């Protein structure tokens, strides 16, 4: 099963489109048979859901490890944390561009609650917002967590548009993207 999941993920990355993932290609890449495929998955939709669930679980685990193991999340400043957050998001988008593009293309507000993107966003928010909020300067009358949510929405929205339409002036492959997005997040959070 793991070989089929890896093959599906490779095909999604390659095509950035769930419709272009063909069962025959999965079988060929995984070195398995049609019987083995249907012995594990009811249909293509069930298979794709398993591939996407595995990708989301891996991304969530990477984020958890980052917060638990990187000293910036316990010892760093809010500004340091913003830089680490931007770095993580940009690296994740670069590494999983095809999967994110495919998910963004099929995203539906009608099925929002079942979207892997929404589940991933909730996990990231629950992980990163409290950690960053603890290090933010206290300003009377301000909702620090709301400010962080808005900054993270700007970050994920900007990266999503880059992956879907790549309008510029910044592009996901640009060397300057991390610095530029970090500066803007710091401005939004009034850390700069």
PDB file of N, CA and C in Angstrom, residues 30-66:
ATOM      1  N   UNK A  30       4.134   1.855  -8.940  1.00  0.00           N
ATOM      2  CA  UNK A  30       4.246   1.116  -7.681  1.00  0.00           C
ATOM      3  C   UNK A  30       4.715  -0.318  -7.896  1.00  0.00           C
ATOM      4  N   UNK A  31       4.707  -0.749  -9.152  1.00  0.00           N
ATOM      5  CA  UNK A  31       5.111  -2.121  -9.439  1.00  0.00           C
ATOM      6  C   UNK A  31       4.146  -3.135  -8.851  1.00  0.00           C
ATOM      7  N   UNK A  32       2.865  -2.849  -8.962  1.00  0.00           N
ATOM      8  CA  UNK A  32       1.843  -3.716  -8.384  1.00  0.00           C
ATOM      9  C   UNK A  32       0.822  -4.104  -9.449  1.00  0.00           C
ATOM     10  N   UNK A  33      -0.317  -4.591  -9.032  1.00  0.00           N
ATOM     11  CA  UNK A  33      -1.332  -5.051  -9.985  1.00  0.00           C
ATOM     12  C   UNK A  33      -2.663  -4.360  -9.739  1.00  0.00           C
ATOM     13  N   UNK A  34      -3.539  -4.465 -10.714  1.00  0.00           N
ATOM     14  CA  UNK A  34      -4.878  -3.888 -10.594  1.00  0.00           C
ATOM     15  C   UNK A  34      -5.635  -4.548  -9.442  1.00  0.00           C
ATOM     16  N   UNK A  35      -5.416  -5.852  -9.267  1.00  0.00           N
ATOM     17  CA  UNK A  35      -6.058  -6.566  -8.161  1.00  0.00           C
ATOM     18  C   UNK A  35      -5.584  -6.062  -6.811  1.00  0.00           C
ATOM     19  N   UNK A  36      -4.283  -5.805  -6.703  1.00  0.00           N
ATOM     20  CA  UNK A  36      -3.735  -5.272  -5.453  1.00  0.00           C
ATOM     21  C   UNK A  36      -4.310  -3.887  -5.175  1.00  0.00           C
ATOM     22  N   UNK A  37      -4.439  -3.085  -6.240  1.00  0.00           N
ATOM     23  CA  UNK A  37      -4.997  -1.744  -6.068  1.00  0.00           C
ATOM     24  C   UNK A  37      -6.416  -1.830  -5.519  1.00  0.00           C
ATOM     25  N   UNK A  38      -7.268  -2.592  -6.203  1.00  0.00           N
ATOM     26  CA  UNK A  38      -8.669  -2.666  -5.794  1.00  0.00           C
ATOM     27  C   UNK A  38      -8.870  -3.512  -4.540  1.00  0.00           C
ATOM     28  N   UNK A  39      -7.869  -4.270  -4.159  1.00  0.00           N
ATOM     29  CA  UNK A  39      -7.928  -4.974  -2.885  1.00  0.00           C
ATOM     30  C   UNK A  39      -7.749  -4.034  -1.703  1.00  0.00           C
ATOM     31  N   UNK A  40      -7.169  -2.883  -1.962  1.00  0.00           N
ATOM     32  CA  UNK A  40      -6.912  -1.906  -0.900  1.00  0.00           C
ATOM     33  C   UNK A  40      -7.789  -0.662  -1.000  1.00  0.00           C
ATOM     34  N   UNK A  41      -8.189  -0.324  -2.212  1.00  0.00           N
ATOM     35  CA  UNK A  41      -8.961   0.902  -2.413  1.00  0.00           C
ATOM     36  C   UNK A  41     -10.227   0.587  -3.204  1.00  0.00           C
ATOM     37  N   UNK A  42     -11.322   1.163  -2.754  1.00  0.00           N
ATOM     38  CA  UNK A  42     -12.602   0.935  -3.421  1.00  0.00           C
ATOM     39  C   UNK A  42     -12.610   1.503  -4.835  1.00  0.00           C
ATOM     40  N   UNK A  43     -12.013   2.692  -4.974  1.00  0.00           N
ATOM     41  CA  UNK A  43     -12.002   3.363  -6.270  1.00  0.00           C
ATOM     42  C   UNK A  43     -10.918   4.435  -6.266  1.00  0.00           C
ATOM     43  N   UNK A  44     -10.825   5.165  -7.353  1.00  0.00           N
ATOM     44  CA  UNK A  44      -9.798   6.200  -7.487  1.00  0.00           C
ATOM     45  C   UNK A  44      -9.979   7.285  -6.428  1.00  0.00           C
ATOM     46  N   UNK A  45     -11.222   7.663  -6.142  1.00  0.00           N
ATOM     47  CA  UNK A  45     -11.473   8.719  -5.155  1.00  0.00           C
ATOM     48  C   UNK A  45     -10.979   8.306  -3.768  1.00  0.00           C
ATOM     49  N   UNK A  46     -11.234   7.066  -3.402  1.00  0.00           N
ATOM     50  CA  UNK A  46     -10.763   6.554  -2.112  1.00  0.00           C
ATOM     51  C   UNK A  46      -9.238   6.561  -2.065  1.00  0.00           C
ATOM     52  N   UNK A  47      -8.632   6.177  -3.160  1.00  0.00           N
ATOM     53  CA  UNK A  47      -7.171   6.182  -3.257  1.00  0.00           C
ATOM     54  C   UNK A  47      -6.626   7.596  -3.106  1.00  0.00           C
ATOM     55  N   UNK A  48      -7.185   8.543  -3.860  1.00  0.00           N
ATOM     56  CA  UNK A  48      -6.699   9.924  -3.787  1.00  0.00           C
ATOM     57  C   UNK A  48      -6.871  10.488  -2.383  1.00  0.00           C
ATOM     58  N   UNK A  49      -7.977  10.161  -1.730  1.00  0.00           N
ATOM     59  CA  UNK A  49      -8.189  10.622  -0.357  1.00  0.00           C
ATOM     60  C   UNK A  49      -7.096  10.071   0.560  1.00  0.00           C
ATOM     61  N   UNK A  50      -6.712   8.815   0.364  1.00  0.00           N
ATOM     62  CA  UNK A  50      -5.647   8.216   1.178  1.00  0.00           C
ATOM     63  C   UNK A  50      -4.302   8.894   0.918  1.00  0.00           C
ATOM     64  N   UNK A  51      -4.022   9.204  -0.337  1.00  0.00           N
ATOM     65  CA  UNK A  51      -2.771   9.889  -0.688  1.00  0.00           C
ATOM     66  C   UNK A  51      -2.739  11.273  -0.041  1.00  0.00           C
ATOM     67  N   UNK A  52      -3.836  12.002  -0.156  1.00  0.00           N
ATOM     68  CA  UNK A  52      -3.887  13.353   0.402  1.00  0.00           C
ATOM     69  C   UNK A  52      -3.836  13.324   1.923  1.00  0.00           C
ATOM     70  N   UNK A  53      -4.515  12.362   2.540  1.00  0.00           N
ATOM     71  CA  UNK A  53      -4.445  12.225   3.997  1.00  0.00           C
ATOM     72  C   UNK A  53      -3.009  11.965   4.448  1.00  0.00           C
ATOM     73  N   UNK A  54      -2.295  11.123   3.716  1.00  0.00           N
ATOM     74  CA  UNK A  54      -0.901  10.830   4.056  1.00  0.00           C
ATOM     75  C   UNK A  54      -0.031  12.080   3.914  1.00  0.00           C
ATOM     76  N   UNK A  55      -0.258  12.853   2.866  1.00  0.00           N
ATOM     77  CA  UNK A  55       0.519  14.085   2.653  1.00  0.00           C
ATOM     78  C   UNK A  55       0.245  15.098   3.758  1.00  0.00           C
ATOM     79  N   UNK A  56      -1.024  15.243   4.145  1.00  0.00           N
ATOM     80  CA  UNK A  56      -1.384  16.177   5.213  1.00  0.00           C
ATOM     81  C   UNK A  56      -0.776  15.714   6.538  1.00  0.00           C
ATOM     82  N   UNK A  57      -0.877  14.429   6.838  1.00  0.00           N
ATOM     83  CA  UNK A  57      -0.309  13.905   8.086  1.00  0.00           C
ATOM     84  C   UNK A  57       1.201  14.139   8.143  1.00  0.00           C
ATOM     85  N   UNK A  58       1.877  13.949   7.028  1.00  0.00           N
ATOM     86  CA  UNK A  58       3.323  14.180   6.975  1.00  0.00           C
ATOM     87  C   UNK A  58       3.642  15.656   7.203  1.00  0.00           C
ATOM     88  N   UNK A  59       2.881  16.537   6.583  1.00  0.00           N
ATOM     89  CA  UNK A  59       3.102  17.976   6.741  1.00  0.00           C
ATOM     90  C   UNK A  59       2.833  18.411   8.177  1.00  0.00           C
ATOM     91  N   UNK A  60       1.776  17.871   8.779  1.00  0.00           N
ATOM     92  CA  UNK A  60       1.479  18.190  10.173  1.00  0.00           C
ATOM     93  C   UNK A  60       2.599  17.709  11.092  1.00  0.00           C
ATOM     94  N   UNK A  61       3.102  16.514  10.853  1.00  0.00           N
ATOM     95  CA  UNK A  61       4.193  15.978  11.677  1.00  0.00           C
ATOM     96  C   UNK A  61       5.456  16.825  11.536  1.00  0.00           C
ATOM     97  N   UNK A  62       5.740  17.289  10.326  1.00  0.00           N
ATOM     98  CA  UNK A  62       6.901  18.161  10.116  1.00  0.00           C
ATOM     99  C   UNK A  62       6.747  19.457  10.900  1.00  0.00           C
ATOM    100  N   UNK A  63       5.545  20.023  10.895  1.00  0.00           N
ATOM    101  CA  UNK A  63       5.301  21.258  11.642  1.00  0.00           C
ATOM    102  C   UNK A  63       5.438  21.010  13.142  1.00  0.00           C
ATOM    103  N   UNK A  64       4.880  19.907  13.621  1.00  0.00           N
ATOM    104  CA  UNK A  64       5.003  19.563  15.039  1.00  0.00           C
ATOM    105  C   UNK A  64       6.473  19.439  15.432  1.00  0.00           C
ATOM    106  N   UNK A  65       7.239  18.720  14.628  1.00  0.00           N
ATOM    107  CA  UNK A  65       8.668  18.548  14.915  1.00  0.00           C
ATOM    108  C   UNK A  65       9.404  19.874  14.910  1.00  0.00           C
ATOM    109  N   UNK A  66       9.045  20.745  13.991  1.00  0.00           N
ATOM    110  CA  UNK A  66       9.676  22.062  13.926  1.00  0.00           C
ATOM    111  C   UNK A  66       9.480  22.809  15.240  1.00  0.00           C
TER     112      UNK A  66
END
